[in-house]
């Protein structure tokens, strides 16, 4: 309730005829769910009929949210919100070169379809912002990582070495932990 009161007062008293507001709040994905109903139900809260509120989660806090929050509440996808300093790109050329094979060219019809999807996402927001959703493959399990490292080590040297030693050490620690439980 305190945040609702603060937001309403900030918008109505400080707006001076500005109808659009960008609210950046670290728990936006939860707070904003019932904000409109709270304003309507509470006589002490009020907003102008012309008020348009766009909400986001700050970049620092967004990384701690669930994956769906990224596309829906990132400042990156809010027109007029500004962008991260463009100078950082120059420092990332080497990593970008490694992932460049994953990039594809799009023909004109695919570009047009993307632009239409993007326009709808910017206008209607909500689930339409899911077009920006990250596609993340499931991380490999420990056994897969161990196997890959061990195979790589054997191919390079012809014998087992530090990777096998570390894997055995981790296995030994796991066994000791289990024994302490009994």
XYZ file of C-alpha atoms in Angstrom:
182
model
C 0.000 0.000 0.000
C 2.838 2.432 0.773
C 4.322 2.057 -2.691
C 0.882 2.523 -4.277
C 0.422 5.742 -2.288
C 3.911 6.960 -3.217
C 3.451 6.234 -6.914
C 0.035 7.910 -7.088
C 1.296 11.020 -5.311
C 4.456 11.233 -7.389
C 2.495 10.992 -10.621
C -0.349 13.355 -9.707
C 1.652 16.009 -7.855
C 4.889 16.133 -9.807
C 3.709 15.326 -13.319
C 2.586 18.867 -14.246
C 0.615 17.772 -17.284
C 2.848 14.849 -18.234
C 0.617 11.839 -18.792
C 3.230 9.134 -19.402
C 5.282 7.707 -16.536
C 8.017 5.086 -16.451
C 8.121 3.313 -13.085
C 11.243 1.226 -12.470
C 10.763 -0.984 -9.435
C 12.784 -4.036 -8.422
C 9.695 -6.168 -7.714
C 7.551 -4.758 -10.511
C 6.470 -8.196 -11.681
C 4.621 -8.710 -8.385
C 3.683 -5.173 -7.349
C 2.001 -4.129 -10.588
C -0.291 -7.174 -10.794
C -3.051 -5.529 -8.731
C -1.983 -1.877 -8.731
C -4.946 -0.708 -10.843
C -7.459 -2.518 -8.621
C -5.841 -1.059 -5.489
C -6.102 2.459 -6.901
C -9.758 1.914 -7.816
C -10.646 0.354 -4.434
C -8.858 2.811 -2.150
C -10.347 6.306 -1.748
C -6.926 7.718 -0.790
C -5.388 6.722 -4.127
C -6.102 8.433 -7.424
C -4.668 8.804 -10.900
C -5.758 10.926 -13.835
C -7.723 9.149 -16.563
C -4.999 10.246 -18.998
C -2.215 8.610 -17.002
C -0.236 5.967 -18.873
C 2.169 3.994 -16.699
C 4.895 1.818 -18.188
C 6.693 -0.343 -15.644
C 10.089 -2.025 -15.674
C 12.613 -3.756 -13.456
C 16.054 -2.181 -13.177
C 18.888 -4.024 -14.872
C 20.678 -4.892 -11.632
C 17.628 -6.570 -10.098
C 16.337 -8.108 -13.335
C 19.139 -10.665 -13.356
C 17.755 -12.167 -10.131
C 14.230 -12.568 -11.540
C 12.668 -15.520 -13.308
C 13.558 -15.862 -16.980
C 10.160 -14.643 -18.314
C 10.669 -11.303 -16.530
C 13.570 -10.406 -18.810
C 11.604 -9.867 -22.001
C 8.587 -8.377 -20.283
C 10.228 -5.938 -17.874
C 13.662 -5.112 -19.282
C 14.474 -1.461 -19.959
C 16.037 -2.676 -23.213
C 12.589 -3.107 -24.750
C 10.895 0.095 -23.609
C 10.922 2.783 -26.257
C 12.397 6.003 -24.942
C 13.905 4.426 -21.826
C 17.454 4.711 -23.120
C 20.064 2.052 -23.645
C 23.249 0.785 -22.075
C 26.425 2.668 -23.031
C 27.298 1.672 -26.591
C 31.050 1.839 -25.895
C 30.970 -1.563 -24.249
C 30.470 -3.240 -27.633
C 34.005 -2.474 -28.757
C 35.393 -4.366 -25.772
C 33.346 -7.439 -26.667
C 34.497 -8.078 -30.250
C 36.550 -11.166 -29.359
C 33.669 -12.966 -27.580
C 31.254 -11.859 -30.323
C 33.525 -13.351 -32.971
C 33.245 -16.725 -31.207
C 29.447 -16.709 -31.347
C 29.071 -15.111 -34.779
C 28.401 -18.458 -36.528
C 25.119 -18.649 -34.598
C 23.847 -15.455 -36.245
C 21.729 -15.775 -39.371
C 20.749 -13.409 -42.133
C 17.035 -12.810 -42.554
C 15.292 -12.330 -45.851
C 12.950 -9.364 -46.346
C 9.780 -11.283 -45.430
C 11.294 -12.513 -42.141
C 12.470 -8.981 -41.312
C 8.972 -7.637 -42.017
C 7.379 -10.338 -39.837
C 9.823 -9.542 -37.023
C 9.100 -5.815 -37.283
C 5.358 -6.514 -37.071
C 5.861 -8.741 -34.012
C 8.069 -6.104 -32.419
C 5.544 -3.330 -33.076
C 2.789 -5.435 -31.491
C 5.027 -6.176 -28.489
C 5.792 -2.485 -27.967
C 2.130 -1.526 -28.295
C 0.320 -4.329 -26.451
C 3.153 -5.438 -24.097
C 2.362 -8.417 -21.797
C 2.820 -11.818 -23.399
C 3.678 -10.225 -26.758
C 7.031 -9.240 -25.222
C 7.874 -12.950 -25.084
C 9.370 -12.559 -28.584
C 12.410 -11.208 -26.727
C 12.576 -14.251 -24.472
C 15.981 -15.841 -24.125
C 16.317 -19.378 -25.436
C 18.650 -21.127 -23.045
C 19.680 -24.721 -23.469
C 19.713 -26.885 -20.374
C 23.131 -26.908 -18.704
C 25.121 -30.136 -18.935
C 25.135 -32.364 -15.877
C 28.351 -32.908 -13.893
C 28.927 -36.356 -15.433
C 28.852 -34.880 -18.959
C 31.309 -32.151 -18.004
C 33.659 -34.675 -16.376
C 33.543 -36.969 -19.394
C 34.234 -34.154 -21.850
C 37.166 -32.808 -19.812
C 38.641 -36.263 -19.264
C 38.357 -37.183 -22.961
C 39.905 -33.871 -23.983
C 42.790 -34.361 -21.565
C 43.439 -37.918 -22.803
C 43.380 -36.885 -26.482
C 45.833 -34.030 -25.862
C 48.348 -35.916 -23.672
C 47.653 -39.607 -24.219
C 47.211 -40.159 -20.493
C 44.885 -39.211 -17.685
C 45.998 -36.292 -15.553
C 44.758 -33.361 -13.497
C 41.122 -33.583 -14.629
C 40.894 -37.200 -13.508
C 42.660 -36.283 -10.274
C 40.149 -33.460 -9.620
C 37.184 -35.670 -10.500
C 38.427 -38.339 -8.087
C 38.918 -35.669 -5.400
C 35.375 -34.377 -5.861
C 34.050 -37.946 -5.736
C 36.014 -38.543 -2.517
C 34.587 -35.348 -0.954
C 31.071 -36.409 -1.957
C 31.622 -39.816 -0.336
C 32.925 -38.209 2.867
C 29.911 -35.908 2.993
C 27.542 -38.877 2.651
C 29.398 -40.784 5.382
C 29.078 -37.813 7.777
C 25.316 -37.969 7.358
C 25.191 -41.370 9.083
